[in-house]
Amino acid sequence: MTIIGTSVRRKEASSKVTGRARYTNDMNVPGTWHALFVPARQAHAKIVGIHTADARKVAGVQTILTAGDLAPLLTGDVTEDRPPLAKDKVRYWGEPVALIVARDESAAQKAASLIKVRYRPLAVVNSIQDALKANAPLVHDNIGSYTVATPPASPRKHSNIADEANMIKGDPDRFLKKCSVRVKVQVSLPQIDHAAIEPRIAKAEILPDGRVLIQASTQSPFEVQKQVAKYFKLNPGQIIVQVPLVGGAFGGKAAIQLELLAYLASRAVGGHTVKLVNTREADMATSPVGMGMEAEVELGATQDGMIQAAQMRFYMDIGAYTDSAPRIARAIAAQCTGPYNIEHLHTDVFSVYTNHTYTTAFRGFGHMPMTFAVERAIDELAKALDQDPLRLREQNALAPGHLTPTKARLTRSNLGHLPLCIEQMRRVIRWNQAAVEPIDAHRVRATGVAAFWKTSSSPPNAISGAITLMNSDGSVNLNIGAVEFGPATKTTAAQILAEQLRIPIDQVFVHEDVNTAVDPEHWKTVASLSTYMVGRAVMDAADDMVRQLKSIAAAILRCSPDDLDYGGEKIFVRDDPTIALRYQDLALGYKYPEGDSIGGQIMGRGRFMIRHLNLLDQQTGHGRPGPAWTVGVQAVEVEYHRITHQYRILKAATVLDAGQVINPKAAAGQVMGGMNMGLGIASREAVHYDAQGQFLSNQFRSYRVMRVGEQAEQYLVEFVETPQVDSPFGARPLGEHGVLAIGAALANALSRAANIPLNVLPLTPEVIWRAKGGKAYGAL
Amino acid sequence: MRSLTRPEEVTLTINNEPREVIIYPGETLLYTLRGDALGLTGAKPGCENGDCGACTVLIDNIPTKSCLMLTVEVEDHSITTVEGLKHAPIQEAFLSQSAFQCGYCTSGFLMVGHALSLQGAADQGRLVEWLRSNICRCTSYQEICDAVQSVVRSEVE
């Protein structure tokens, strides 16, 4: 292997450092009209009336839509509960109430300021606790009437419970009671925002022949195609979705929202090209965020630290609409033990409606908050047992032959090797058995650890594809349906193709954009699955090309294809490589010296469909949620001030079983970036609502993400390489994983340093001070 | 007297070239740069209130958030955008340190880093202070700091 395992530069690198990389909002057709939505300024209220007459008089305004102008429509990834424009009532602050189309931005803004919405406020469901109270106001009056478009989901009638997922294994009640050591941890995590720096955007145009062109910043172009077709009764083939480079996504651009509004806007003005772009404020408060969570985890273990049984309840603050919550709930249920073998288990996961901004996938697909809860409990167990927390994790680690909570059988290939990661982490972090070391009178140093595992929780029929076309010089164009939003997905695919065709990486050209009319279908660019799925399709396409090259070369060289080998951009006779044809001589068909020709363009078709997965059984939760798991361990070293509760993050480290690392620099960058995001989330990020449910943190000055100088002083990444045998070159997914346990590791470090369990995020000095009793300084 | 609402023609110095453009007096520099006439879309809108720095350009070599500046304010100043960097050391440094992923914030960080490299020496504290103006959601910042560090003379030299 020559290209696999090398840090090739990402294909679009030079565009990105010259300002030439183009994103959706960088390519505007002159004459494009602007759409703008009017957001709700109540969290829960009946819409009494919407006054649009004054707004319609603004010069340049083309049309104004409200729910009353549209045929009844409910949308949703799983349960169809969300109208594109609020109908009858608003369920969150920021929900689109009216949609303006105008010739230009300023006319649209002026019109927006003139639209008056009259509301009759309703009692606000402002927390999970509010939602679960007896006689709680209902966010949705009649959930029983909703269609579950993509089962499973179990909405509970006349309640705020949008879904309940359960998992039972063994006899948890009996075994938990028998355990000599038990710990119980309750955690509370706020909603968080994806905060991709590129705000979401969608453009739509309807051509006279009925084709619909959508350009959007999305992770799911093929899903946009299907959903638009379904909701507006069109044929999927009519709908062409194009996605240029995307400026960060993190799961937030897997949800479909602006695309539907942009289509409606264009349709209302005769198909004219319309652009709808979020302001930062709308991107945070109107478009979906990441879920909040309250959870309770109880673990029981023997005196020597073998975990026997667990009981867990997770309540997710999914906000006002379901979106993908039931799928996230099942992902949480399926992996709820963390990477540990627990024979007896009972877990319930509730998706709870509130009058908060609705939520969608967030990097890790529920595994980040779930891991926080579980890893806090594991650390408390270590404390209760007075055991080395790394050793405790090591001795309970899942191993080949074990069954997952969903009773999927684990192998070395599908599981990887957590004990090896732990062993390596001891060296990387210079492990001191979690001892708290004093620095001076007030400051201490402490290290926390936490482990993770994750699988894809993808649908059992997820597909991918690759189409490769050879150019006259023997170079190859690669078309795939995966979107490039940062992780070097396209470059990884190019590396795999170059390796398989034995050509230099710069002989592979990838399209930066995705176009559903041209590129083969790829389920969605989510779940860190692109290397696996796209990679398999690319290998298939490469094999197809090699077969074609050999077949035509065999005819020309008068031998059997079996006598041929390839390399150095040539097909040659194995025992005499001087008898050879260059790829470029065959790329567009071969021309004999006499002038007659045979063949045609060399083009490869590659496809892949995920196998052996199934939906989890609704009663028992049993099933197989993904092709393989990625395991790893993370550590954070902090310096903590006992009086002010301020802290510095000295080191953050990850050791992850990556299988074969395809691009070491890109892989390390993914994991480092993930750690930084995870530490930001754990230390400062939170969506805040006031008592009326108003979204308060809709700017980067109120929703604080990490800035330079706040990151860990040192980020360390190492890989263990246990191959996943059915993945290209044995590579494992790693795109999301940097975030998964790093917040838990921070909380574990601070809990030791502050000598108090810290189970509430974000871990601001104030939160720690409150956990310590919230006493005035003089009382210390 | 100049009109406060009607479009007018102004001459801007962008990347060392005089450019005549028609603008509205209320137009931000970001809007003008990205408009059809100039097409300099390297500066990105991320928040349009100065928080994220994705729209950073240089005004007389000082990093400035172009979403917070009106175009009429910079008529007599020299504007440098990412498109005006011609093989600047900061670009090579970003490439070799892999200091970007999605690339959306990259132009802004490049401009801050480039401006800092044009200044005299800068110590770690100064570097952090300058780079805090911008937000990156993909990288760990370590890559960006390393890249900028490599083009900035340190105080001790």
Coordinates of N, CA and C in Angstrom, one line a residue, chain A residues 9-10 12-14 16-19 21-23 25-26 30 105 193-199 246-248 250 280-281 362 485-486 665 669-670 672-674 676-677 681 685 699-701 703-711 713-715, chain B residues 31 34 36 39 41-52 54 65 82-83 85 90-92 94-98 100-107 109-110 127-129 131-145:
Chain A
R9 N -2.8 15.7 1.1 CA -3.5 16.9 1.3 C -5.0 16.8 0.8
R10 N -5.9 17.4 1.5 CA -7.3 17.3 1.1 C -7.4 17.9 -0.3
E12 N -9.6 19.7 -1.8 CA -10.0 21.1 -2.0 C -9.2 22.1 -1.2
A13 N -8.0 21.6 -0.7 CA -7.2 22.4 0.2 C -6.8 23.7 -0.4
S14 N -6.3 23.7 -1.6 CA -5.8 25.0 -2.1 C -6.9 26.0 -2.4
K16 N -9.5 26.2 -0.4 CA -9.9 26.7 0.9 C -8.9 27.8 1.5
V17 N -7.7 27.8 1.0 CA -6.7 28.8 1.6 C -6.6 30.0 0.6
T18 N -7.4 30.0 -0.4 CA -7.3 31.2 -1.3 C -8.7 31.9 -1.5
G19 N -9.7 31.4 -0.7 CA -11.0 32.0 -0.8 C -11.8 31.6 -2.0
A21 N -12.9 28.4 -2.5 CA -13.8 27.3 -2.2 C -15.2 28.0 -2.2
R22 N -16.1 27.4 -2.9 CA -17.4 28.0 -3.0 C -18.5 27.2 -2.3
Y23 N -19.3 27.9 -1.4 CA -20.3 27.4 -0.7 C -21.7 27.9 -1.3
N25 N -24.0 29.9 -0.6 CA -24.3 31.4 -0.7 C -23.2 32.2 -1.5
D26 N -22.2 31.5 -2.0 CA -21.2 32.2 -2.8 C -21.6 32.2 -4.3
P30 N -27.9 36.1 -10.6 CA -28.5 37.5 -10.6 C -30.0 37.4 -10.8
E105 N -33.5 41.6 -0.4 CA -33.4 41.3 1.0 C -34.1 42.4 1.8
D193 N -26.2 23.9 20.6 CA -26.3 24.3 19.2 C -25.2 23.7 18.4
H194 N -25.5 23.3 17.2 CA -24.4 22.8 16.3 C -23.4 23.9 16.0
A195 N -23.9 25.1 15.8 CA -23.0 26.2 15.5 C -22.0 26.0 14.4
A196 N -22.4 25.4 13.3 CA -21.6 25.4 12.1 C -21.5 26.9 11.7
I197 N -20.3 27.3 11.2 CA -20.1 28.7 11.0 C -20.8 29.1 9.7
E198 N -21.1 28.2 8.8 CA -21.9 28.5 7.7 C -23.4 28.4 8.1
P199 N -24.2 29.4 8.1 CA -25.6 29.3 8.4 C -26.3 28.4 7.4
V246 N -19.9 22.4 2.0 CA -20.7 22.8 3.2 C -19.8 23.2 4.3
G247 N -20.2 24.4 4.9 CA -19.3 25.0 5.9 C -19.6 24.5 7.3
G248 N -19.4 23.2 7.5 CA -19.7 22.6 8.9 C -21.1 22.1 9.0
F250 N -22.2 18.9 11.5 CA -22.3 18.3 12.8 C -23.6 17.7 13.1
R280 N -27.7 34.2 11.7 CA -27.2 33.4 12.9 C -28.3 33.2 13.9
E281 N -29.1 34.2 14.2 CA -30.1 34.1 15.2 C -31.1 33.0 14.8
F362 N -27.1 15.3 16.5 CA -25.9 16.1 16.8 C -24.7 15.2 16.9
F485 N -18.2 18.3 4.1 CA -18.4 19.4 5.0 C -17.3 19.5 6.0
G486 N -16.1 18.9 5.7 CA -15.0 19.1 6.6 C -14.1 17.9 6.8
K665 N -3.2 12.5 9.2 CA -3.3 13.9 9.6 C -4.8 14.3 9.7
G669 N -6.8 15.2 13.0 CA -7.5 16.5 13.0 C -9.0 16.4 13.4
Q670 N -9.6 15.3 12.9 CA -11.0 15.1 13.2 C -11.2 14.8 14.7
M672 N -9.0 15.7 17.2 CA -8.7 16.8 17.9 C -9.8 17.9 17.9
G673 N -10.4 18.1 16.7 CA -11.5 19.0 16.6 C -12.7 18.6 17.4
G674 N -12.9 17.2 17.4 CA -14.0 16.7 18.2 C -13.8 16.9 19.7
N676 N -12.1 19.3 21.0 CA -12.3 20.7 21.3 C -13.8 21.1 21.4
M677 N -14.5 20.5 20.5 CA -16.0 20.8 20.5 C -16.6 20.2 21.8
I681 N -18.6 22.2 24.7 CA -20.0 21.8 25.1 C -20.0 21.5 26.6
E685 N -21.1 25.6 26.8 CA -22.2 25.8 25.9 C -23.5 25.4 26.5
Q699 N -27.0 34.0 19.7 CA -25.8 34.7 19.0 C -24.6 34.1 19.7
F700 N -23.5 34.3 19.0 CA -22.2 33.7 19.5 C -21.8 34.5 20.8
R701 N -22.4 35.6 21.1 CA -22.0 36.3 22.3 C -22.8 35.8 23.5
Y703 N -24.4 32.4 23.1 CA -24.1 31.0 23.0 C -22.6 30.9 22.8
R704 N -21.9 30.7 23.9 CA -20.4 30.7 23.9 C -19.8 29.4 23.5
V705 N -19.1 29.5 22.4 CA -18.3 28.3 22.0 C -16.8 28.6 22.3
M706 N -16.0 27.6 22.2 CA -14.6 27.7 22.5 C -13.9 28.8 21.5
R707 N -13.1 29.6 22.1 CA -12.3 30.5 21.3 C -10.8 30.2 21.6
V708 N -9.9 30.7 20.7 CA -8.5 30.5 20.9 C -8.1 30.9 22.3
G709 N -7.3 30.1 22.9 CA -6.8 30.4 24.3 C -7.6 29.7 25.3
E710 N -8.8 29.2 25.0 CA -9.6 28.4 25.9 C -9.5 26.9 25.7
Q711 N -9.0 26.5 24.6 CA -8.8 25.1 24.3 C -7.8 24.5 25.2
E713 N -4.5 23.0 26.6 CA -3.2 23.5 26.2 C -2.4 22.5 25.3
Q714 N -2.9 21.2 25.4 CA -2.3 20.2 24.6 C -3.3 19.1 24.2
Y715 N -3.4 18.9 22.9 CA -4.3 17.8 22.4 C -3.4 16.6 22.0
Chain B
Y31 N -21.1 43.1 2.3 CA -22.1 43.0 1.3 C -21.5 43.5 0.0
R34 N -18.9 40.9 -1.5 CA -19.5 39.7 -2.0 C -20.5 39.9 -3.1
D36 N -22.3 41.2 -6.8 CA -22.0 40.7 -8.2 C -20.9 41.5 -8.8
G39 N -17.6 40.3 -6.5 CA -17.6 38.8 -6.5 C -16.5 38.3 -5.6
T41 N -16.1 36.5 -2.8 CA -16.8 35.8 -1.8 C -16.0 35.0 -0.8
G42 N -14.7 35.3 -0.8 CA -13.8 34.6 0.2 C -14.2 35.1 1.6
A43 N -14.6 36.3 1.8 CA -15.1 36.8 3.1 C -16.5 36.2 3.3
K44 N -16.8 35.6 4.4 CA -18.0 34.8 4.6 C -18.9 35.5 5.6
P45 N -20.2 35.5 5.4 CA -21.1 35.9 6.4 C -21.3 34.7 7.4
G46 N -21.1 34.9 8.7 CA -21.3 33.8 9.7 C -22.3 34.3 10.7
C47 N -22.2 35.5 11.1 CA -23.1 36.0 12.1 C -23.6 37.4 11.8
E48 N -22.8 38.2 11.0 CA -23.1 39.5 10.6 C -23.3 40.5 11.8
N49 N -22.7 40.1 12.9 CA -22.7 41.1 14.0 C -21.3 41.1 14.7
G50 N -20.3 40.7 14.0 CA -19.0 40.8 14.6 C -18.5 39.7 15.5
D51 N -19.3 38.7 15.8 CA -18.9 37.7 16.7 C -18.0 36.6 16.2
C52 N -18.1 36.3 14.9 CA -17.5 35.0 14.5 C -16.2 35.3 13.7
A54 N -15.7 35.4 10.4 CA -15.5 34.7 9.1 C -15.4 35.7 8.0
K65 N -13.6 43.3 10.8 CA -14.8 42.5 10.5 C -15.6 43.3 9.5
V82 N -8.9 37.9 1.2 CA -8.2 36.6 1.0 C -7.8 36.4 -0.4
E83 N -8.6 37.0 -1.3 CA -8.2 36.8 -2.8 C -7.0 37.6 -3.1
L85 N -4.3 37.7 -1.2 CA -3.1 37.0 -0.7 C -2.5 36.2 -1.9
I90 N 1.3 32.6 5.3 CA 0.2 32.0 6.1 C -0.6 31.0 5.4
Q91 N -0.7 31.1 4.1 CA -1.5 30.1 3.3 C -0.8 28.8 3.3
E92 N 0.5 28.8 3.1 CA 1.3 27.6 3.1 C 1.3 27.0 4.5
F94 N -1.1 27.2 6.7 CA -2.4 26.6 6.9 C -2.5 25.2 6.2
L95 N -1.9 25.1 5.1 CA -1.9 23.9 4.3 C -1.0 22.8 5.1
S96 N 0.2 23.2 5.5 CA 1.0 22.2 6.1 C 0.6 21.8 7.5
Q97 N -0.1 22.7 8.2 CA -0.6 22.3 9.5 C -2.0 21.8 9.5
S98 N -2.6 21.6 8.3 CA -4.0 21.2 8.2 C -4.9 22.0 9.2
F100 N -7.5 23.7 8.8 CA -8.9 23.9 8.5 C -9.5 22.6 8.1
Q101 N -10.8 22.6 8.2 CA -11.6 21.4 7.8 C -12.6 21.8 6.8
C102 N -13.7 22.4 7.3 CA -14.8 22.7 6.4 C -14.4 23.9 5.6
G103 N -13.5 24.8 6.1 CA -13.0 25.9 5.3 C -13.7 27.2 5.4
Y104 N -14.9 27.2 6.0 CA -15.7 28.3 6.0 C -15.2 29.5 6.8
C105 N -14.5 29.2 7.9 CA -13.9 30.3 8.7 C -12.5 30.6 8.3
T106 N -12.0 29.8 7.3 CA -10.5 29.9 7.0 C -10.1 31.2 6.5
S107 N -10.8 31.9 5.6 CA -10.4 33.2 5.1 C -10.2 34.1 6.2
F109 N -9.5 33.6 9.4 CA -8.3 33.3 10.2 C -7.1 33.6 9.4
L110 N -7.1 33.3 8.1 CA -5.9 33.6 7.3 C -5.6 35.1 7.4
L127 N -0.6 36.6 20.2 CA -1.2 35.7 19.2 C -2.6 35.2 19.6
V128 N -2.7 34.8 20.9 CA -4.0 34.4 21.4 C -5.0 35.5 21.3
E129 N -4.6 36.7 21.7 CA -5.5 37.9 21.8 C -6.0 38.2 20.4
L131 N -6.2 36.1 17.7 CA -6.9 35.0 17.2 C -8.3 34.8 17.9
R132 N -8.4 35.3 19.0 CA -9.7 35.2 19.8 C -10.9 35.9 19.1
S133 N -10.6 36.7 18.1 CA -11.6 37.4 17.4 C -12.5 36.5 16.5
N134 N -11.9 35.4 16.2 CA -12.6 34.5 15.2 C -13.0 33.2 15.8
I135 N -13.9 32.5 15.2 CA -14.4 31.2 15.7 C -14.2 30.2 14.6
C136 N -13.7 29.0 15.1 CA -13.6 27.8 14.2 C -14.3 26.7 15.0
R137 N -15.2 26.0 14.3 CA -16.0 25.0 15.0 C -15.5 23.6 14.6
C138 N -14.6 23.5 13.7 CA -14.1 22.2 13.2 C -12.8 21.8 13.9
T139 N -11.8 22.7 13.9 CA -10.5 22.3 14.4 C -10.4 22.4 15.9
S140 N -9.2 22.1 16.4 CA -9.0 22.2 17.8 C -8.3 23.5 18.2
Y141 N -8.1 24.4 17.2 CA -7.4 25.6 17.3 C -5.9 25.4 17.4
Q142 N -5.5 24.2 17.9 CA -4.0 24.0 18.1 C -3.4 24.1 16.7
E143 N -4.1 23.6 15.7 CA -3.5 23.6 14.3 C -3.4 25.0 13.8
I144 N -4.4 25.8 14.1 CA -4.4 27.2 13.6 C -3.3 28.0 14.4
C145 N -3.2 27.8 15.7 CA -2.2 28.5 16.4 C -0.8 28.1 15.9

